[in-house]
Coordinates of C-alpha atoms in Angstrom, one line a residue:
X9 CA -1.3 10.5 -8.9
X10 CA -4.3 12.3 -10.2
X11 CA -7.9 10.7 -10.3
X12 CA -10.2 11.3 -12.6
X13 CA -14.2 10.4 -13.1
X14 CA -15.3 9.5 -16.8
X15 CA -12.5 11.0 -19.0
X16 CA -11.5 8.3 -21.0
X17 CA -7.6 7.6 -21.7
X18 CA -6.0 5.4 -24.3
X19 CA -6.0 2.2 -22.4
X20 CA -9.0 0.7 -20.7
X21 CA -9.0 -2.1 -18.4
X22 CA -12.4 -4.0 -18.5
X23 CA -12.9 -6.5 -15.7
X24 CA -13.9 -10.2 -16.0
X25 CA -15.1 -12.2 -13.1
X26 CA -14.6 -16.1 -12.5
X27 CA -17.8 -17.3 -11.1
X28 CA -15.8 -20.3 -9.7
X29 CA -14.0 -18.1 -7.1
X30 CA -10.4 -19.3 -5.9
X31 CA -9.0 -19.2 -2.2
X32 CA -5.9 -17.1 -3.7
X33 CA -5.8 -13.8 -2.9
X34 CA -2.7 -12.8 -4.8
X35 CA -3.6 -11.4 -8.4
X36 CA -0.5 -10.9 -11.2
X37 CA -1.0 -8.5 -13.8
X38 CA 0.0 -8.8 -17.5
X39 CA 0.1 -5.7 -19.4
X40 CA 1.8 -5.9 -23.0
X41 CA 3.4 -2.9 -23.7
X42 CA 2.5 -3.1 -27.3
X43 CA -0.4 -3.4 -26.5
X44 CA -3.5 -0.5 -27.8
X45 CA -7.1 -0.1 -26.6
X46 CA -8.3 -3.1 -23.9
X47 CA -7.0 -4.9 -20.7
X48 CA -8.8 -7.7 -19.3
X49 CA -7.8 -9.0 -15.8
X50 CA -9.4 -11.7 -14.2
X51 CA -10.8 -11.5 -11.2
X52 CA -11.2 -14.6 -8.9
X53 CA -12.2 -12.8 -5.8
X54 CA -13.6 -9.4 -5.3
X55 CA -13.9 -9.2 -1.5
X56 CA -12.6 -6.0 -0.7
X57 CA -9.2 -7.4 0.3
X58 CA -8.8 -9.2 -3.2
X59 CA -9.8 -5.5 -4.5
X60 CA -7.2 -4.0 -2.2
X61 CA -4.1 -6.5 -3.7
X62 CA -5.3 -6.7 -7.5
X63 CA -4.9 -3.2 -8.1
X64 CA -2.1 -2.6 -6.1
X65 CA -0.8 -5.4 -8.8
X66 CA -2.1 -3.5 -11.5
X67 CA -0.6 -0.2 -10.7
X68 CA 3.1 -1.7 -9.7
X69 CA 2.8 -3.6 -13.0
X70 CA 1.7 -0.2 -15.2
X71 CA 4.5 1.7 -12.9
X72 CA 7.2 -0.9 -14.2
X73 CA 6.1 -1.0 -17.7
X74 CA 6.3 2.9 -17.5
X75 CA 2.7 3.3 -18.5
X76 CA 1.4 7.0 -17.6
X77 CA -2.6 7.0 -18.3
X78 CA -5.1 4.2 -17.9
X79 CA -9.2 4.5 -17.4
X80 CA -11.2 1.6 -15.0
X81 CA -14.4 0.5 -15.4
X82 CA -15.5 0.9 -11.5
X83 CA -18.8 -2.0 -12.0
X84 CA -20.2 -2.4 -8.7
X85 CA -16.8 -3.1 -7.0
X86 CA -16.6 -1.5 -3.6
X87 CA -14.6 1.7 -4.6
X88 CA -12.9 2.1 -1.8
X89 CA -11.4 -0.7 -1.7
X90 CA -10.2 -0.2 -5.7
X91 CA -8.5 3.5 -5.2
X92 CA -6.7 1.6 -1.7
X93 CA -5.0 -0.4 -3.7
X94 CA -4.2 1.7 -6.2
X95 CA -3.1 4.5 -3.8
X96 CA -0.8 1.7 -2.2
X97 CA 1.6 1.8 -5.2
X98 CA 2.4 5.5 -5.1
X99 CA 4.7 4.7 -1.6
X100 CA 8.1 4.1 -1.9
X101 CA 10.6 4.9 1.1
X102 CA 13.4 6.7 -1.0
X103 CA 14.3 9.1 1.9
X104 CA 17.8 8.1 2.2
X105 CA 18.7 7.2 -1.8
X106 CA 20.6 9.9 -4.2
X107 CA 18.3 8.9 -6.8
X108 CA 14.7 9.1 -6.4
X109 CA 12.6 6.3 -7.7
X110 CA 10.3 8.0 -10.4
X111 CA 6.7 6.9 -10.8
X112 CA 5.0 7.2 -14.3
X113 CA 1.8 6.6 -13.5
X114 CA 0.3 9.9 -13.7
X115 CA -3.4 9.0 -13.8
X116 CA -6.1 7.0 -13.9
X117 CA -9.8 7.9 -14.8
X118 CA -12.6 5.6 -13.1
X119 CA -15.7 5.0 -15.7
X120 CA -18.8 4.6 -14.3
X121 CA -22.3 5.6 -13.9
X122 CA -22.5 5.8 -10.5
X123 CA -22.9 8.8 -8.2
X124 CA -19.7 10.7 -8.8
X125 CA -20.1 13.3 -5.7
X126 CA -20.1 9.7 -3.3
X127 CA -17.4 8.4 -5.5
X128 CA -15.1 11.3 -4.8
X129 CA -16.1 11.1 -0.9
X130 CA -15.2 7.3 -1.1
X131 CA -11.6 8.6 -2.7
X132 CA -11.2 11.5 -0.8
X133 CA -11.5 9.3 2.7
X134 CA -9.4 6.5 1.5
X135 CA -6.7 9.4 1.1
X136 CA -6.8 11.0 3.8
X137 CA -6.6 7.3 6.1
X138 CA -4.0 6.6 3.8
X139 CA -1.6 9.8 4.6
X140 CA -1.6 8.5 7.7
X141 CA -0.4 4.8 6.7
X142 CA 2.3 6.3 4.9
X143 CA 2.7 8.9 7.6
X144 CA 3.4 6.1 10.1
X145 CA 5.8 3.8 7.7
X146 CA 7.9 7.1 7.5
X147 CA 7.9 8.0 10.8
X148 CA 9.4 3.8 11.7
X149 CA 11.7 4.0 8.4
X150 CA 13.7 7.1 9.7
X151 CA 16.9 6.0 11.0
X152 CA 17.5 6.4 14.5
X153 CA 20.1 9.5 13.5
X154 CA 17.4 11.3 12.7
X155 CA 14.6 10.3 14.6
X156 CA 14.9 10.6 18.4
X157 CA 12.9 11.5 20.9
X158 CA 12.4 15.3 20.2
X159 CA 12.4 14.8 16.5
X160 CA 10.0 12.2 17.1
X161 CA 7.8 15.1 19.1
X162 CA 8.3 18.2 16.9
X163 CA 7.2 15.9 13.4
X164 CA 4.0 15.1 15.5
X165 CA 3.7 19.2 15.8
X166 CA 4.3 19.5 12.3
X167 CA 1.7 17.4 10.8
X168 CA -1.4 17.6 13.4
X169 CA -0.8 20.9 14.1
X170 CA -2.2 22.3 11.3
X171 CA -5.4 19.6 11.5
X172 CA -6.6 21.7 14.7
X173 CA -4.4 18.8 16.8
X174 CA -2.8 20.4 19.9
X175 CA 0.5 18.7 20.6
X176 CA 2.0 19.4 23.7
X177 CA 5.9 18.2 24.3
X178 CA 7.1 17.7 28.1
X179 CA 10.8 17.2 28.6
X180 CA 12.4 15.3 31.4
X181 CA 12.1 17.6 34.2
X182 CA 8.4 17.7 33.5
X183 CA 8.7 14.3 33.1
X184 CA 10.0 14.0 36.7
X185 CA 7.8 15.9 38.3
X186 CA 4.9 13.5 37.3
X187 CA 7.0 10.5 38.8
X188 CA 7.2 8.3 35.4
X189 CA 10.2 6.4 37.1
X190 CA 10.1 3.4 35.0
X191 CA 10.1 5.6 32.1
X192 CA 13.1 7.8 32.9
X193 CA 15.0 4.4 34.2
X194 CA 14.9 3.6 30.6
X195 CA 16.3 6.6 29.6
X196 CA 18.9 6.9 31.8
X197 CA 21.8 5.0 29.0
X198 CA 20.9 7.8 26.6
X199 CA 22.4 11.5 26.1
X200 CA 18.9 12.1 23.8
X201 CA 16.6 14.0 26.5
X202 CA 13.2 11.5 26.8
X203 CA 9.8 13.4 25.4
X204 CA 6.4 12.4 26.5
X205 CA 4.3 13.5 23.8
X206 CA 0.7 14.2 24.4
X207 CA -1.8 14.9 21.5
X208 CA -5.3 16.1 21.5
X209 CA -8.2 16.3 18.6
X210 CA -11.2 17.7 20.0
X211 CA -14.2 18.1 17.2
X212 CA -17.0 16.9 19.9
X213 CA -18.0 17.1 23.4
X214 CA -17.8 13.3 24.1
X215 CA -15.6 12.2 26.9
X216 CA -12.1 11.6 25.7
X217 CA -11.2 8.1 24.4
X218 CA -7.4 7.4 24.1
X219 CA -4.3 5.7 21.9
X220 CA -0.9 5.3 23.5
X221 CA 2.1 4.1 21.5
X222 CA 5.3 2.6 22.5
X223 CA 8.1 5.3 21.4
X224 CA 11.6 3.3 21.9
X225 CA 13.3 5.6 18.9
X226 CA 16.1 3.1 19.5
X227 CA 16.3 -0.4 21.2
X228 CA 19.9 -2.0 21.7
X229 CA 18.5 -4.1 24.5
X230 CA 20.4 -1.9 26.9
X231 CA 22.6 -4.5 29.3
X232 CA 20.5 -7.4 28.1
X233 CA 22.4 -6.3 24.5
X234 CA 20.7 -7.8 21.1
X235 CA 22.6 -9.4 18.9
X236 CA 24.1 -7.1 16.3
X237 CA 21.9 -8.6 13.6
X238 CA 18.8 -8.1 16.0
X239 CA 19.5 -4.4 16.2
X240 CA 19.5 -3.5 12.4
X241 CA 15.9 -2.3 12.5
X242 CA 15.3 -1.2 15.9
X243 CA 15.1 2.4 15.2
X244 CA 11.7 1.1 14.1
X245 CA 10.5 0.0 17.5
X246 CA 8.8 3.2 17.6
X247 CA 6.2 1.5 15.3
X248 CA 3.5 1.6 18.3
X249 CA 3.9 5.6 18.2
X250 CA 3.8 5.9 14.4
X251 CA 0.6 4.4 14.5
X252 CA -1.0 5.9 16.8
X253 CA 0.5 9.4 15.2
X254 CA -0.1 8.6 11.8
X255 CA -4.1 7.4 12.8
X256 CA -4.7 11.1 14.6
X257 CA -3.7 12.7 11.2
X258 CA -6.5 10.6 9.5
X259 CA -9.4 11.2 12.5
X260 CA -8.6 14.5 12.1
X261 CA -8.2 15.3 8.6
X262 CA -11.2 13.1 8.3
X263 CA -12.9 15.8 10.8
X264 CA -14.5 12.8 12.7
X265 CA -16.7 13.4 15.4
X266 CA -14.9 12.4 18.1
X267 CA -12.6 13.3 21.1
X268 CA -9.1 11.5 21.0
X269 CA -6.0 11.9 23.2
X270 CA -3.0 10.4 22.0
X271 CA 0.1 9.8 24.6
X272 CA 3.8 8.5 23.4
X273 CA 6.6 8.1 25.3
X274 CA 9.6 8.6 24.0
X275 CA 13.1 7.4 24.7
X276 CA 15.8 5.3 23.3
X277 CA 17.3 2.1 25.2
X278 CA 20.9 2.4 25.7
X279 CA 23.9 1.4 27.6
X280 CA 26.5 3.6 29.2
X281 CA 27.1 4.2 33.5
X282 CA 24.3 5.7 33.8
X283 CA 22.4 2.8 32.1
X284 CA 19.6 1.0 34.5
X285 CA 20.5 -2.8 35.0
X286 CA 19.2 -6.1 35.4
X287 CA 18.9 -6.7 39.2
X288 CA 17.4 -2.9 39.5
X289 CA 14.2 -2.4 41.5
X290 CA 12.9 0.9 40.3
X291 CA 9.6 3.0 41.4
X292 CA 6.7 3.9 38.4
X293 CA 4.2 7.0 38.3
X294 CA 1.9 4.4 40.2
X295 CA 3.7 3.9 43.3
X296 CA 4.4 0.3 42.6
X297 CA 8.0 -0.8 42.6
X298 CA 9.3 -3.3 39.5
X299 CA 12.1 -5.7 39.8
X300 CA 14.1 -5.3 36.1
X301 CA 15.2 -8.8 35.0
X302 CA 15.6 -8.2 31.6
X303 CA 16.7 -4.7 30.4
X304 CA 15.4 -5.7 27.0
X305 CA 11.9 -5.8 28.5
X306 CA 11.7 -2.1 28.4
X307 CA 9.0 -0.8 26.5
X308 CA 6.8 -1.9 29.0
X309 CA 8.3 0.5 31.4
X310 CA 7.6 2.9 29.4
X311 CA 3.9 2.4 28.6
X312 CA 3.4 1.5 32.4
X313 CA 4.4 5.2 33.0
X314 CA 2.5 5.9 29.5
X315 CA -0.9 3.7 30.4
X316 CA -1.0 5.0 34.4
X317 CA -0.7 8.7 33.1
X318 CA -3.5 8.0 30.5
X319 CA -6.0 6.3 32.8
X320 CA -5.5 8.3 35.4
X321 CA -4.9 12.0 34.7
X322 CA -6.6 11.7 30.8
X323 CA -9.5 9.7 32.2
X324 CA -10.4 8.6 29.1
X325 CA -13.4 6.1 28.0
X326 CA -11.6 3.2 27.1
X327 CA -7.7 2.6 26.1
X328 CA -5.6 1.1 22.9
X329 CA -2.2 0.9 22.9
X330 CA 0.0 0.0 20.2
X331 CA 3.4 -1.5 20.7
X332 CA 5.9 -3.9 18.9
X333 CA 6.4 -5.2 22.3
X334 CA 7.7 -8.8 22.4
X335 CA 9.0 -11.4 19.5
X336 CA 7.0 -13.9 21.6
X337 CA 3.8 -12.3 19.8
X338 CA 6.1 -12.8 16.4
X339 CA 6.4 -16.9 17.2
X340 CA 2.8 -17.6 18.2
X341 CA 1.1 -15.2 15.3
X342 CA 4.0 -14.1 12.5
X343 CA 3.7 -11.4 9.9
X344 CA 0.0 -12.2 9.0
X345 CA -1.8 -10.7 12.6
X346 CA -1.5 -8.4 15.6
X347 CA -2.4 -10.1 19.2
X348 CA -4.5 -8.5 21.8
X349 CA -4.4 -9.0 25.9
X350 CA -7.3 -6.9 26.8
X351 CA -9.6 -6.3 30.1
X352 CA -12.9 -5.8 28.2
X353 CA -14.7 -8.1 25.9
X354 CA -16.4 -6.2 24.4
X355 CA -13.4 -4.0 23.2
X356 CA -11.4 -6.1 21.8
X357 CA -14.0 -7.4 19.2
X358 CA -14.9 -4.0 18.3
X359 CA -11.1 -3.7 17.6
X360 CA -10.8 -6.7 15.8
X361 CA -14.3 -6.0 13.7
X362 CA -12.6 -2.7 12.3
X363 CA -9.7 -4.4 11.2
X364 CA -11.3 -6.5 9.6
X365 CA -13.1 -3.8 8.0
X366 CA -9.6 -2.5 7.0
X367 CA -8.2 -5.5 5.8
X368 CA -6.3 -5.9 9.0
X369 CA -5.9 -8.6 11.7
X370 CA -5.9 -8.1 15.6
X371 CA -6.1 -11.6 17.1
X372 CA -7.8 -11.7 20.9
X373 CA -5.3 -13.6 23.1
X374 CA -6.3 -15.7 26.1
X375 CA -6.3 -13.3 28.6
X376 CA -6.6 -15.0 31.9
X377 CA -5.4 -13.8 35.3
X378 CA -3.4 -16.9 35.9
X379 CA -0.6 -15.0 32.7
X380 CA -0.3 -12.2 35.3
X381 CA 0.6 -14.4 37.8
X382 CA 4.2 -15.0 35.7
X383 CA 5.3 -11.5 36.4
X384 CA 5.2 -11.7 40.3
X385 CA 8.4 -10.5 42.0
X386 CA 10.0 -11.7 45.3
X387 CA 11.7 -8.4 46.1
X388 CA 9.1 -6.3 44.3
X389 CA 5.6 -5.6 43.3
X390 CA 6.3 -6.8 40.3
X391 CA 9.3 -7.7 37.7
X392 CA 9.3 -6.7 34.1
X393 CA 9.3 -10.2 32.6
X394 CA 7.5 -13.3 33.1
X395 CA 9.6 -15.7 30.9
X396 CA 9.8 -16.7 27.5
X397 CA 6.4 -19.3 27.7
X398 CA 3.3 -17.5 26.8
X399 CA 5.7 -14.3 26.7
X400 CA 3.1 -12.0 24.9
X401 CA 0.8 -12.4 27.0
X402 CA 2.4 -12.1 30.6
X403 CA 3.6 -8.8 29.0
X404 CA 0.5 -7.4 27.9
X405 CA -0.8 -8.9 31.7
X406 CA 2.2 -6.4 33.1
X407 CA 0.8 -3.6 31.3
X408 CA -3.0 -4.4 32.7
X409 CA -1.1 -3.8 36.2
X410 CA -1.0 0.3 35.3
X411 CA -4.4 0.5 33.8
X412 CA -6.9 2.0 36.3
X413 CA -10.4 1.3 36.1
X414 CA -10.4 1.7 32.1
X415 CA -11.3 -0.7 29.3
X416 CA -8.1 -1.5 27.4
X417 CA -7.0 -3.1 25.0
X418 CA -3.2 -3.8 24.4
X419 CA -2.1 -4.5 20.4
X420 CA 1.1 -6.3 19.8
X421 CA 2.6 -4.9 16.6
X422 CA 5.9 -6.8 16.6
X423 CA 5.4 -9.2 13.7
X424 CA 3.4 -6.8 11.6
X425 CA 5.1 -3.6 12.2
X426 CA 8.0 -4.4 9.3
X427 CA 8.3 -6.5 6.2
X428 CA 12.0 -8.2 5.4
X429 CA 10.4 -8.4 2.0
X430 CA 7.8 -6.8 0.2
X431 CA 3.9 -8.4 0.7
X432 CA 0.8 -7.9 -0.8
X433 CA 0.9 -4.8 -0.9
X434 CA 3.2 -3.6 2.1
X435 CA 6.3 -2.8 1.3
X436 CA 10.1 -3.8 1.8
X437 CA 10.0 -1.9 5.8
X438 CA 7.6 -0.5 7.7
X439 CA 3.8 -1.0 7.1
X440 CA 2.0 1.2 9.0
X441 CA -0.5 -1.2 10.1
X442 CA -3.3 -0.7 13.1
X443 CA -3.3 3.1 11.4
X444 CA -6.5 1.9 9.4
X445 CA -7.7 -0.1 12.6
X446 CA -7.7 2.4 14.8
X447 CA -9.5 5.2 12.2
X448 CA -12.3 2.4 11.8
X449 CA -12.8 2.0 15.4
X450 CA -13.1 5.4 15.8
X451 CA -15.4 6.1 12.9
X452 CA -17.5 3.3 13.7
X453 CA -18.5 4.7 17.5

C-alpha cells in the first residue's frame, strides 16, 4: 500500500469523537459503496489500542468493498498507532493457495498540518517493526514440509543478513561438541539434522543483551504422542523462534543502538528407534542430568541447552526467551496474554511496560521457589515435568535451573502464538506477537 501526506483522494473519512467513551474496543465500519465525498466513523475510544483495531476495521471494510483510494484526517490521534492498524490489513497468509487474495486498497493519503518529516518517521518505524510481525507469522504458518530445522536457519540468513546481522548455523556435530545433550536427545526421532542458530546485531559497544526462542519445527509429542487433532498446528511450535527472528529484523532495520544476540534451537520432536523415551535420564550442556517423564515436555530441553549456552558462553546482560511452551499457560491466561516466570523484578515489568506500549500483554507469574520444587527427580537432578497443577510455572522454574547468574525472563507464548479464528486484528494463524514487545524493550533501554 502506498502512503501519502496531504494529497487529497475522492473519499475522505472525517472523524467524530463520543465524549461519553465506551469500554468496547471493537469498532465496525460502514462504508456505502455508493457513497461520494465524506465518511464519518465514530470513535468511542482513541487509546492507541482502539486506534490500532478501528482502522484495521476500516481498511478490511474498504478492502472488501473493493475501494482503492481514501484520504484521513490524522487530528491529534497518535499516528503511529493509526498507520498500525492500517498496515495490519495488508497481511494475508496465501502462501499455500493457487489463487492469491488480491488487495485493492492501493492508497491512502493522511491530511494534516502536522510536521510531515516526524510523520513519515512515525510511518516508517511502524513498518519496519511490522515486517517483522509479519516476518514471524510466516515463519510459524509454513508447514512443517517446508520449514525444518535448516530451512528454519538459512531464512534467518536470508532476511538479517542483509541488515548487517551475522547468522551463524552449527550443525549437530558442532552441536555435540558443545554437550547440548538434552537438546540432541530431542532430536534423536528425526532424520532432519538439528541447527542451533545463533544471531548477532551489533550497532553499539554495550555488553550484549540476549533473546532465545523455542525452535520445535515440528512437535508430535514424540512417545508421549498428541492426539491427531492436537498435532494439526504444531509445525507452529516454532512460534518462540519466529519472534525472536522476526523482532532482530525490526532492531536492526530500525538501526537501534543496541547489542543483541539471538540463539534458537532447532529440532523437530519425533518418534522412530532412535526416539528418546519416557523413563530416559539424559545429560545437558550443564552437567546436570534430567529424568524425562513426559516426552512431550521437550521444548524445555531444548532451551535448557539453549538458555545454559546463552548465559554462559554469550554472557549477555539479561535474558528473554520466547516459547509456546505449555497449554497449562493456555488454561490459566487464554488467547488475551503471555505469562512470565522470571528471576528479576525489575525485568519483568520493563517487559510487561513495553507491551503494553505495543498493545501487547505479558502477565508476571508467581514465581516462587517452592514451583521449582515440583520438578525434583529421585534418580536425577531433575525431571522435565512437574505435573499438570501450576504447570506453567514449574516449567518456566525448570528453565531457571540452566540460567547462570543472568536476569531472565521466560515468556509463555502458547495461547497467543495462533488464532483458531480471526481477532482484532490478528489473523486466522499465526500472530506474531512478543515481536513488538521485544523491539520496545529494546528501544526503550
Amino acid at each position: 500500500m502506498n502512503y501519502l501526506f496531504n494529497e487529497k483522494k475522492d473519499v475522505e473519512l472525517i472523524l467524530s469523537y463520543n465524549e461519553e467513551g465506551s469500554k468496547d474496543a471493537e469498532f465496525f465500519v460502514e462504508l456505502s459503496r455508493d457513497l461520494k465525498g465524506k465518511i464519518y466513523m465514530n470513535l468511542e475510544r482513541t487509546d492507541d489500542e482502539a486506534l490500532r483495531r478501528a482502522f484495521f476495521a476500516l481498511a478490511s471494510k474498504a478492502n472488501e468493498l473493493k475501494v482503492e483510494s481514501l484520504s484521513l484526517e490524522l487530528g491529534q490521534l497518535n499516528p503511529k498507532a493509526v498507520f498500525e492498524g492500517l498496515r495490519q490489513s495488508e497481511y494475508f497468509f496465501d502462501h499455500y493457495l493457487s489463487e492469491k487474495k488480491k488487495r485493492y486498497l492501493k492508497e491512502v493519503s493522511f491530511l494534516t498540518d502536522r510536521n510531515e518529516e516526524e510523520l513519515k518517521e512515525a510511518f516508517e518505524e511502524v513498518n519496519k517493526v511490522l515486517d517483522g510481525v509479519f516476518l514471524a507469522r510466516d515463519l510459524t504458518n509454513y508447514a512443517a514440509i517446508d520449514l525444518y530445522p535448516s530451512t528454519l536457519a538459512e531464512k534467518a540468513k536470508e532476511e538479517l543478513e542483509p541488515l548487517g546481522v551475522k547468522v551463524d548455523i552449527y550443525g549437530q556435530d558442532e552441536i555435540e561438541k558443545l554437550g547440548m545433550e538434552a537438546f540432541l536427545a530431542v532430536s534423536y526421532g528425526s532424520d532432519k539434522e538439528p541447527k542451533l542458530i545463533v544471531m548477532t546485531y551489533k550497532n553499539s559497544d554495550k555488553e550484549p543483551l540476549a533473546l532465545v526462542g523455542k525452535g520445535l519445527t515440528y512437535d508430535s509429542g514424540g512417545y508421549s504422542i498428541k492426539p491427531a487433532e492436537g498435532m494439526v498446528t504444531m509445525h507452529g511450535d516454532m512460534a518462540g523462534a519466529a519472534s525472536v527472528i522476526g523482532a532482530i529484523k525490526a532492531i536492526a532495520a530500525a538501526k537501534l543502538d543496541t547489542h543483541v544476540v539471538g540463539v534458537v534451537a532447532a529440532t523437530e520432536n519425533l518418534i522412530d528407534g532412535s526416539a528418546y523415551k519416557t523413563g530416559d535420564i539424559i545429560g545437558s550442556m550443564s552437567g546436570k542430568s534430567i529424568e524425562v517423564v513426559n516426552t512431550d515436555a521437550e521444548g524445555r530441553l531444548t532451551l535448557a541447552d539453549a538458555l545454559y549456552y546463552t548465559s554462559t558462553v554469550i554472557k549477555p546482560r539479561y535474558i528473554i526467551d520466547a516459547a509456546t511452551l505449555t497449554g497449562a499457560m493456555v488454561v490459566a491466561l487464554g488467547n488475551l496474554s503471555a505469562g512470565a516466570v522470571y528471576n528479576d523484578e525489575d525485568l519483568v515489568k520493563e517487559l510487561s511496560k513495553a507491551s503494553s506500549k505495543m498493545g501487547e500483554s505479558v502477565w508476571a507469574m508467581p514465581s516462587f521457589d517452592e514451583y521449582g520444587e515440583m520438578n525434583k527427580s529421585h534418580f536425577a537432578d531433575i525431571k522435565n515435568s512437574g505435573g499438570r497443577l501450576g504447570g506453567g510455572i514449574s516449567a518456566g522454574m525448570f528453565l531457571k535451573e540452566f540460567v547462570v547468574d543472568t536476569p531472565w525472563v521466560h515468556v509463555d507464548i502458547a495461547g497467543v502464538s495462533y488464532e483458531d479464528s480471526p481477532r482484532a486484528y490478528y489473523p486466522k494463524g499465526a500472530t506474531g506477537y512478543l515481536v513488538k514487545s521485544l523491539y520496545q524493550l529494546v528501544k526503550d533501554e
